[in-house]
Each structure stands twice: as structure tokens, then as C-alpha cells.
Amino acid sequence: MKKLLLLILFVNTYFGFTQQSYYDDVDLTKSGIALRDELATKIIATHTNFISYTPGVWEASRKTDVNPNNPNEVILIYGYSASGTTARTRGINENGGGAGEWNREHVYPRSLGDPTLDTRRLGDAGTDAHSLRPSDVDFNRLRSNKRFADGSGNAGDVPGGWYPGDEWKGDVARMMMYMYLHYGIQCLPTVVGVGSASPTPDDMIDLFLKWNAEDPVSVIEDNRNTYHGDTSNTYAQGNRNPFIDNPNLATQIWDGPIAEDRWATASVKEERTLNAKVFPNPSISGNVSIYSNEVGINEIKVYSILGKEIYSKNNPVFQNQTFTVRNLNSGIYLLKIKNNNKYTTKKVIVN
């Protein structure tokens, strides 16, 4: 369980608007490699501000990793060591390379990249702030470039590699997923983690899918995503980590354990076989019609892209195989149509 970095139980208006507008050109009803490729295209295209390793990442970390309980501190990834000798926080300006200071941990180690992650070249994986976190200098050195391996309790060495700690394993998994999405074979999950890729349709390993499901998104993760997604921030990259916005996207792409669905979209375990068409899409009037020759459609629901249910109709009456949902406000929606254990989900845009 996360001790300090509690799961956000609500999404404020600004945060919600930012997420919704960010994914407006992504077809979130896709799954597997098709969804992976759409999200990869999105995060690469929106990575428009290539911040420097120095001072860029230092300054970004002071904004993104602030202790929610003390604005004069940053939170350190991995927290305490097994012996409890390292602090969980540092003064926000106590950065550097000496004992008692914090530095920039490459959560995906530079030396494990192929080619090696470069901190001198803008836009390289070595300067991507989504995989750089404040860390105690000595603890960073202790971790070195060890691969992530399963364990329990506090962070530290385990057989086969390095366990990031119960509080941080979900953060790590989502960062490694992002790095693979963005940089492909340069940052393979099979190189940085100890696990099997055989259960997945891609190079993702089961360990990261397990951690993503077991450890919910933290306040720090959301804060980091919100900062970097807003290009009005001086040291923001412009892109987001989709697996922080919704861990269930990893399940949609790579299967594995069912992760938290922060958008309340349909489970990927259900059977997607119901045939239906939605028109007009985009809609200008706010009315959207569903055409289907299926018999016995018993539920229609409309969700905002962040998962808030805004319309529901049980046992809708179709006339000439058509049913119309009316008076939707401008926005992006997920429309779910069910017939017993069959369903389909359509992305709908209302201008």
C-alpha cells in the first residue's frame, strides 16, 4: 500500500480537461499492438520541448516531485533502504553528487539502453524526464544498473536484481512501459526487468504488468504527468505517460492482470463482437445515432473520456434498426452498446 502518495480519488476540472484534450485523436477503443502504435505516435509527436539534462531535468524535478506535505522538499524514489539508512525526502535545493544529497536516477539505466542512453543530446532517451526521478545519491549508486526483479517490502537487492519497493513498483512499471512505447528497441522491457515476455503479444514482460496492476497511481505520478503535459510550463516536455492516466491501457495492449481503469472503460476481457455503426461522427448537433441489426440490445451507456457516466439507457427501443442519443455537449465520449455478453465501444466526438 502506498503510505504517503495516496491514490487520487477525484480528478479536478483542469486535470480532466488536459487529459481529455490530449487523447482526442487517439482511438481508445483499439487494443493490442494497434493501440500501442497509436499511443506511441501520440507521445512522440507531443514530445515537443526537449529539455536539457542540466539544468532542465534538475528544474523539472523541483516542480514534479515536490513533497505534497512540504513544498521545500522532493520525494526520493525507492524511499528507505532495507536497513532504513536513507531518507525518503531531501531539501528541494540539496541536489548534487555528494553524500546526503539527491541526484537524478535513470530508472531505465543508461547502460542498459541499446544504444546507451545519452544525456548530452537533446531529445535522447537519456534526457527524458518521464524516466528520471530524484534519488538519494548513495541509494542511486547502490541500485547502479541492476535489472528490476520481484520482491516485497522496502527497496533493495533481491535475487536476480533490484526491487524498487512496494510503494514504487507501479511507478517503475509505468515508466518502463512509457520508455518502451517512446523509444522502442532502444529501451526494451526484457533488458531492464527480470520476467517472461511469452504471455504477451509484444516484448513487454509479465513482471511490469503485475506491478502495474498491484500498485495504483500515486499523487506524485499524477503531478508529474500534469506538469509535463502542459507546454506553458518552462521545463515541460509536452507529452504524457498514458499508463499513469489509465493503467488499464497496459492491459488493453499486453493483456495480463486487470489493472485499475481510471476512465471506467469496458474490460478488455469481454467479447467485442457486437456489430454497430455510429453516425454522424463527429456530430455537430449533439445527436448521435446508433445503427445495428443485432437483436436484443439491452444497454447503451455514454462515458466522458475520463470515465464519468453521462447517459444510460436500458432496453432501448430501436426504430428501423436505429436509436438516437440526443443533446450531448461538445466533447469526446466513449459509447458502449451491449447485448448480453457481447458489446462494442465507439469513440464519439461532438463539436
Tab-separated table of C-alpha atoms in Angstrom:
chain	number	residue	atom	x	y	z
A	1	MET	CA	0.000	0.000	0.000
A	2	LYS	CA	1.184	3.498	-0.676
A	3	LYS	CA	1.826	5.301	2.627
A	4	LEU	CA	2.146	8.934	1.652
A	5	LEU	CA	1.440	9.006	-2.065
A	6	LEU	CA	-2.233	8.176	-1.900
A	7	LEU	CA	-4.332	7.266	-4.896
A	8	ILE	CA	-6.189	10.302	-6.228
A	9	LEU	CA	-9.884	9.704	-5.670
A	10	PHE	CA	-11.068	12.546	-7.833
A	11	VAL	CA	-9.933	14.466	-10.906
A	12	ASN	CA	-10.178	18.238	-10.816
A	13	THR	CA	-11.569	20.191	-13.726
A	14	TYR	CA	-8.253	21.366	-15.128
A	15	PHE	CA	-6.637	17.934	-14.910
A	16	GLY	CA	-9.647	16.342	-16.565
A	17	PHE	CA	-9.686	18.851	-19.407
A	18	THR	CA	-5.969	18.321	-20.016
A	19	GLN	CA	-6.357	14.556	-20.262
A	20	GLN	CA	-9.439	14.715	-22.458
A	21	SER	CA	-7.903	17.123	-24.961
A	22	TYR	CA	-4.639	15.157	-25.044
A	23	TYR	CA	-6.273	11.939	-26.251
A	24	ASP	CA	-8.813	13.478	-28.624
A	25	ASP	CA	-7.117	11.997	-31.712
A	26	VAL	CA	-6.396	8.554	-30.229
A	27	ASP	CA	-8.797	5.662	-30.815
A	28	LEU	CA	-9.009	4.309	-27.287
A	29	THR	CA	-11.344	1.507	-28.346
A	30	LYS	CA	-8.467	-0.299	-30.039
A	31	SER	CA	-6.429	-2.986	-28.300
A	32	GLY	CA	-3.182	-4.901	-28.691
A	33	ILE	CA	-0.435	-3.660	-30.980
A	34	ALA	CA	-2.831	-1.295	-32.765
A	35	LEU	CA	-3.413	0.654	-29.544
A	36	ARG	CA	0.275	0.525	-28.667
A	37	ASP	CA	1.160	2.097	-32.016
A	38	GLU	CA	-1.465	4.867	-31.676
A	39	LEU	CA	-0.242	5.809	-28.205
A	40	ALA	CA	3.393	5.678	-29.305
A	41	THR	CA	2.651	8.036	-32.180
A	42	LYS	CA	0.903	10.384	-29.759
A	43	ILE	CA	3.612	10.623	-27.108
A	44	ILE	CA	6.367	11.005	-29.712
A	45	ALA	CA	4.516	13.730	-31.631
A	46	THR	CA	3.710	15.701	-28.474
A	47	HIS	CA	7.251	15.493	-27.077
A	48	THR	CA	7.972	18.944	-28.461
A	49	ASN	CA	10.161	20.513	-25.773
A	50	PHE	CA	13.491	18.710	-25.462
A	51	ILE	CA	14.759	19.755	-22.053
A	52	SER	CA	18.446	19.584	-21.216
A	53	TYR	CA	19.897	17.188	-18.660
A	54	THR	CA	21.413	20.248	-16.951
A	55	PRO	CA	19.707	22.410	-15.857
A	56	GLY	CA	16.446	21.206	-17.420
A	57	VAL	CA	15.898	17.920	-15.580
A	58	TRP	CA	17.043	19.416	-12.264
A	59	GLU	CA	14.486	22.226	-12.587
A	60	ALA	CA	11.711	19.942	-13.799
A	61	SER	CA	12.264	17.618	-10.824
A	62	ARG	CA	11.834	20.522	-8.406
A	63	LYS	CA	8.377	21.048	-9.904
A	64	THR	CA	7.217	17.484	-10.493
A	65	ASP	CA	8.481	15.627	-7.427
A	66	VAL	CA	7.658	18.091	-4.663
A	67	ASN	CA	6.625	16.530	-1.370
A	68	PRO	CA	2.830	17.083	-1.143
A	69	ASN	CA	3.245	17.740	2.589
A	70	ASN	CA	6.243	20.081	2.340
A	71	PRO	CA	6.922	22.311	-0.688
A	72	ASN	CA	10.550	22.701	0.393
A	73	GLU	CA	11.304	19.013	-0.214
A	74	VAL	CA	11.366	16.500	-3.036
A	75	ILE	CA	10.255	12.890	-2.662
A	76	LEU	CA	13.006	10.336	-3.370
A	77	ILE	CA	12.197	7.259	-5.443
A	78	TYR	CA	12.837	3.924	-3.685
A	79	GLY	CA	12.394	5.565	-0.263
A	80	TYR	CA	14.180	3.841	2.577
A	81	SER	CA	16.706	1.097	2.076
A	82	ALA	CA	16.188	-2.272	3.720
A	83	SER	CA	18.296	-1.047	6.661
A	84	GLY	CA	16.365	2.220	6.890
A	85	THR	CA	19.505	4.314	6.494
A	86	THR	CA	18.453	6.582	3.647
A	87	ALA	CA	15.934	9.381	3.935
A	88	ARG	CA	12.702	9.481	1.999
A	89	THR	CA	12.934	13.188	1.247
A	90	ARG	CA	15.595	15.824	0.648
A	91	GLY	CA	15.584	19.591	0.677
A	92	ILE	CA	14.470	20.810	-2.717
A	93	ASN	CA	17.795	22.558	-3.325
A	94	GLU	CA	20.003	19.860	-1.773
A	95	ASN	CA	20.832	18.350	-5.138
A	96	GLY	CA	24.273	17.323	-6.320
A	97	GLY	CA	26.572	14.325	-6.192
A	98	GLY	CA	27.660	14.102	-2.570
A	99	ALA	CA	26.508	12.095	0.406
A	100	GLY	CA	23.256	13.391	1.855
A	101	GLU	CA	22.208	14.986	-1.455
A	102	TRP	CA	19.794	13.918	-4.164
A	103	ASN	CA	20.554	13.345	-7.817
A	104	ARG	CA	18.804	12.198	-10.976
A	105	GLU	CA	18.127	8.464	-11.113
A	106	HIS	CA	17.805	6.969	-14.583
A	107	VAL	CA	15.068	4.497	-13.705
A	108	TYR	CA	15.834	2.901	-17.070
A	109	PRO	CA	19.626	2.708	-16.600
A	110	ARG	CA	21.672	4.451	-19.277
A	111	SER	CA	23.967	1.465	-19.839
A	112	LEU	CA	21.099	-0.952	-20.476
A	113	GLY	CA	19.827	1.004	-23.470
A	114	ASP	CA	20.861	-0.063	-26.951
A	115	PRO	CA	22.377	2.289	-27.875
A	116	THR	CA	23.325	3.658	-24.446
A	117	LEU	CA	21.065	6.474	-23.284
A	118	ASP	CA	22.737	9.807	-23.981
A	119	THR	CA	22.446	12.744	-21.551
A	120	ARG	CA	24.299	15.163	-23.834
A	121	ARG	CA	21.934	15.075	-26.795
A	122	LEU	CA	18.565	16.819	-26.564
A	123	GLY	CA	15.666	14.512	-27.343
A	124	ASP	CA	17.540	11.325	-26.473
A	125	ALA	CA	16.067	8.810	-24.047
A	126	GLY	CA	18.786	9.776	-21.553
A	127	THR	CA	17.209	13.203	-21.019
A	128	ASP	CA	13.568	12.086	-20.903
A	129	ALA	CA	12.187	13.377	-17.606
A	130	HIS	CA	9.437	10.745	-17.549
A	131	SER	CA	12.136	8.214	-16.566
A	132	LEU	CA	14.264	10.453	-14.338
A	133	ARG	CA	13.421	10.727	-10.641
A	134	PRO	CA	15.084	12.321	-7.605
A	135	SER	CA	17.028	9.709	-5.648
A	136	ASP	CA	19.360	9.608	-2.656
A	137	VAL	CA	22.896	9.719	-4.087
A	138	ASP	CA	24.119	6.650	-2.174
A	139	PHE	CA	20.953	4.689	-2.893
A	140	ASN	CA	21.233	5.563	-6.583
A	141	ARG	CA	24.780	4.200	-6.538
A	142	LEU	CA	23.604	1.047	-4.734
A	143	ARG	CA	21.000	0.366	-7.385
A	144	SER	CA	23.531	1.038	-10.192
A	145	ASN	CA	22.230	-0.620	-13.396
A	146	LYS	CA	20.692	-3.696	-11.786
A	147	ARG	CA	17.628	-5.086	-13.524
A	148	PHE	CA	14.287	-4.895	-11.742
A	149	ALA	CA	13.201	-8.133	-10.091
A	150	ASP	CA	10.271	-9.133	-7.917
A	151	GLY	CA	10.358	-8.893	-4.146
A	152	SER	CA	8.438	-7.404	-1.228
A	153	GLY	CA	8.775	-4.692	1.397
A	154	ASN	CA	11.338	-1.899	1.065
A	155	ALA	CA	13.605	-1.277	-1.899
A	156	GLY	CA	16.904	-3.088	-2.165
A	157	ASP	CA	18.829	-6.004	-3.607
A	158	VAL	CA	16.936	-9.228	-4.245
A	159	PRO	CA	17.967	-12.448	-6.007
A	160	GLY	CA	18.439	-11.601	-9.666
A	161	GLY	CA	18.311	-7.828	-9.397
A	162	TRP	CA	16.787	-4.802	-7.666
A	163	TYR	CA	13.375	-4.467	-6.056
A	164	PRO	CA	12.082	-0.839	-6.121
A	165	GLY	CA	9.851	-1.297	-3.064
A	166	ASP	CA	6.138	-1.906	-2.576
A	167	GLU	CA	5.444	1.822	-2.789
A	168	TRP	CA	7.309	2.345	-6.057
A	169	LYS	CA	6.902	-0.784	-8.154
A	170	GLY	CA	3.854	0.563	-10.012
A	171	ASP	CA	5.655	3.841	-10.736
A	172	VAL	CA	8.597	1.874	-12.143
A	173	ALA	CA	6.409	-0.376	-14.278
A	174	ARG	CA	4.572	2.556	-15.835
A	175	MET	CA	7.852	4.397	-16.519
A	176	MET	CA	9.327	1.334	-18.236
A	177	MET	CA	6.165	0.953	-20.340
A	178	TYR	CA	6.414	4.594	-21.371
A	179	MET	CA	10.095	4.261	-22.320
A	180	TYR	CA	9.364	1.216	-24.471
A	181	LEU	CA	6.439	2.985	-26.123
A	182	HIS	CA	8.511	6.073	-26.911
A	183	TYR	CA	11.934	4.601	-27.753
A	184	GLY	CA	11.135	1.074	-28.916
A	185	ILE	CA	14.020	-1.379	-29.115
A	186	GLN	CA	16.423	1.101	-27.503
A	187	CYS	CA	14.545	0.580	-24.215
A	188	LEU	CA	13.281	-2.997	-24.244
A	189	PRO	CA	11.431	-4.184	-21.099
A	190	THR	CA	13.159	-7.573	-21.415
A	191	VAL	CA	16.531	-5.875	-20.866
A	192	VAL	CA	15.593	-3.819	-17.790
A	193	GLY	CA	13.389	-6.312	-15.951
A	194	VAL	CA	13.521	-9.966	-14.902
A	195	GLY	CA	10.425	-11.653	-16.256
A	196	SER	CA	8.864	-13.537	-19.124
A	197	ALA	CA	7.594	-11.919	-22.324
A	198	SER	CA	5.980	-15.121	-23.575
A	199	PRO	CA	2.473	-14.372	-22.187
A	200	THR	CA	2.335	-11.044	-24.061
A	201	PRO	CA	1.887	-10.246	-27.773
A	202	ASP	CA	4.961	-7.988	-27.676
A	203	ASP	CA	8.218	-7.501	-25.750
A	204	MET	CA	6.503	-6.476	-22.510
A	205	ILE	CA	7.299	-8.695	-19.519
A	206	ASP	CA	4.801	-10.136	-17.071
A	207	LEU	CA	6.584	-8.537	-14.080
A	208	PHE	CA	5.753	-4.983	-15.134
A	209	LEU	CA	2.145	-5.901	-15.923
A	210	LYS	CA	1.870	-7.449	-12.456
A	211	TRP	CA	3.344	-4.365	-10.733
A	212	ASN	CA	1.143	-2.038	-12.773
A	213	ALA	CA	-1.940	-3.885	-11.531
A	214	GLU	CA	-0.821	-4.248	-7.893
A	215	ASP	CA	0.329	-0.668	-7.193
A	216	PRO	CA	-2.132	2.157	-8.025
A	217	VAL	CA	-1.147	5.539	-9.427
A	218	SER	CA	0.232	7.984	-6.854
A	219	VAL	CA	-0.174	11.717	-6.364
A	220	ILE	CA	3.437	12.277	-7.491
A	221	GLU	CA	2.794	10.383	-10.743
A	222	ASP	CA	-0.261	12.496	-11.493
A	223	ASN	CA	1.591	15.700	-10.634
A	224	ARG	CA	4.435	14.766	-12.959
A	225	ASN	CA	2.052	13.964	-15.811
A	226	THR	CA	0.078	17.176	-15.359
A	227	TYR	CA	3.258	19.293	-15.357
A	228	HIS	CA	4.850	17.694	-18.411
A	229	GLY	CA	1.629	17.703	-20.409
A	230	ASP	CA	1.311	21.497	-20.144
A	231	THR	CA	3.730	23.248	-22.504
A	232	SER	CA	3.162	26.576	-20.734
A	233	ASN	CA	5.463	25.162	-18.023
A	234	THR	CA	9.075	26.119	-18.758
A	235	TYR	CA	10.556	22.655	-18.252
A	236	ALA	CA	7.625	20.580	-19.534
A	237	GLN	CA	8.178	18.104	-22.364
A	238	GLY	CA	4.650	18.420	-23.777
A	239	ASN	CA	3.817	14.716	-23.639
A	240	ARG	CA	2.181	12.499	-21.041
A	241	ASN	CA	2.638	8.944	-19.794
A	242	PRO	CA	-0.606	7.203	-20.876
A	243	PHE	CA	-0.189	4.416	-18.318
A	244	ILE	CA	-0.371	6.947	-15.498
A	245	ASP	CA	-3.528	8.456	-16.946
A	246	ASN	CA	-5.020	4.976	-17.165
A	247	PRO	CA	-3.094	1.831	-16.098
A	248	ASN	CA	-5.736	-0.286	-17.843
A	249	LEU	CA	-4.278	0.788	-21.197
A	250	ALA	CA	-1.434	-1.636	-20.470
A	251	THR	CA	-3.977	-4.422	-20.021
A	252	GLN	CA	-5.662	-3.462	-23.297
A	253	ILE	CA	-2.330	-3.662	-25.102
A	254	TRP	CA	-0.486	-6.551	-23.436
A	255	ASP	CA	-3.234	-8.408	-21.537
A	256	GLY	CA	-2.097	-9.795	-18.169
A	257	PRO	CA	-3.675	-8.857	-14.806
A	258	ILE	CA	-6.573	-6.415	-14.916
A	259	ALA	CA	-5.184	-3.020	-13.905
A	260	GLU	CA	-7.023	-0.022	-12.493
A	261	ASP	CA	-9.332	1.524	-15.114
A	262	ARG	CA	-9.413	5.232	-14.271
A	263	TRP	CA	-11.681	6.002	-17.215
A	264	ALA	CA	-14.291	3.315	-16.450
A	265	THR	CA	-13.978	1.925	-19.959
A	266	ALA	CA	-15.051	-1.599	-20.746
A	267	SER	CA	-12.953	-4.520	-19.590
A	268	VAL	CA	-10.801	-5.981	-22.339
A	269	LYS	CA	-11.765	-9.426	-21.089
A	270	GLU	CA	-15.255	-9.056	-22.509
A	271	GLU	CA	-16.076	-10.251	-26.011
A	272	ARG	CA	-16.078	-7.448	-28.586
A	273	THR	CA	-18.335	-8.954	-31.263
A	274	LEU	CA	-21.458	-6.781	-31.381
A	275	ASN	CA	-21.896	-5.066	-34.749
A	276	ALA	CA	-22.985	-1.435	-34.738
A	277	LYS	CA	-22.290	1.831	-36.525
A	278	VAL	CA	-22.444	5.348	-35.072
A	279	PHE	CA	-23.280	8.415	-37.147
A	280	PRO	CA	-22.710	11.289	-37.646
A	281	ASN	CA	-19.276	11.190	-36.110
A	282	PRO	CA	-18.200	13.902	-35.461
A	283	SER	CA	-21.617	15.277	-34.594
A	284	ILE	CA	-22.410	18.977	-34.816
A	285	SER	CA	-25.962	18.889	-33.434
A	286	GLY	CA	-25.139	16.868	-30.306
A	287	ASN	CA	-27.284	13.972	-31.534
A	288	VAL	CA	-25.641	10.620	-32.297
A	289	SER	CA	-27.460	7.694	-33.914
A	290	ILE	CA	-26.647	4.027	-33.474
A	291	TYR	CA	-27.436	1.641	-36.303
A	292	SER	CA	-27.358	-2.109	-35.618
A	293	ASN	CA	-29.036	-5.210	-36.956
A	294	GLU	CA	-28.341	-7.046	-33.704
A	295	VAL	CA	-31.349	-8.414	-31.838
A	296	GLY	CA	-31.811	-7.783	-28.136
A	297	ILE	CA	-29.548	-4.815	-27.440
A	298	ASN	CA	-30.248	-4.205	-23.753
A	299	GLU	CA	-27.950	-1.380	-22.702
A	300	ILE	CA	-26.456	1.829	-24.039
A	301	LYS	CA	-24.076	3.914	-21.946
A	302	VAL	CA	-22.118	7.050	-22.753
A	303	TYR	CA	-18.980	7.973	-20.783
A	304	SER	CA	-16.795	11.026	-20.865
A	305	ILE	CA	-13.271	10.078	-21.902
A	306	LEU	CA	-12.314	10.162	-18.212
A	307	GLY	CA	-14.923	7.580	-17.303
A	308	LYS	CA	-17.824	9.639	-15.934
A	309	GLU	CA	-21.124	8.103	-16.974
A	310	ILE	CA	-23.242	10.844	-18.542
A	311	TYR	CA	-26.003	8.789	-20.212
A	312	SER	CA	-27.553	5.372	-19.662
A	313	LYS	CA	-30.469	3.606	-21.324
A	314	ASN	CA	-31.657	0.084	-20.560
A	315	ASN	CA	-33.600	-1.880	-23.179
A	316	PRO	CA	-33.565	0.915	-25.783
A	317	VAL	CA	-36.258	0.769	-28.460
A	318	PHE	CA	-34.719	0.752	-31.939
A	319	GLN	CA	-36.802	2.033	-34.852
A	320	ASN	CA	-35.677	0.856	-38.285
A	321	GLN	CA	-32.628	-0.616	-36.513
A	322	THR	CA	-31.658	2.861	-35.275
A	323	PHE	CA	-31.559	4.517	-31.866
A	324	THR	CA	-30.518	8.136	-31.221
A	325	VAL	CA	-28.762	9.588	-28.198
A	326	ARG	CA	-29.618	13.286	-28.047
A	327	ASN	CA	-28.280	16.565	-26.681
A	328	LEU	CA	-24.687	15.650	-25.934
A	329	ASN	CA	-22.490	18.625	-25.124
A	330	SER	CA	-19.290	19.313	-27.045
A	331	GLY	CA	-16.612	16.824	-26.088
A	332	ILE	CA	-15.195	13.353	-26.617
A	333	TYR	CA	-17.138	10.310	-25.458
A	334	LEU	CA	-16.982	6.533	-25.295
A	335	LEU	CA	-20.299	4.972	-26.278
A	336	LYS	CA	-20.819	1.400	-25.078
A	337	ILE	CA	-23.501	-0.814	-26.620
A	338	LYS	CA	-24.260	-4.191	-25.017
A	339	ASN	CA	-26.248	-7.272	-25.888
A	340	ASN	CA	-25.898	-9.714	-23.002
A	341	ASN	CA	-22.201	-10.793	-23.117
A	342	LYS	CA	-21.471	-9.077	-26.437
A	343	TYR	CA	-20.544	-5.442	-26.703
A	344	THR	CA	-18.805	-2.796	-28.710
A	345	THR	CA	-17.334	0.558	-27.689
A	346	LYS	CA	-17.206	3.505	-30.072
A	347	LYS	CA	-15.328	6.781	-29.726
A	348	VAL	CA	-17.661	9.707	-30.438
A	349	ILE	CA	-16.771	13.373	-30.993
A	350	VAL	CA	-19.291	16.169	-30.600
A	351	ASN	CA	-18.149	19.561	-31.930
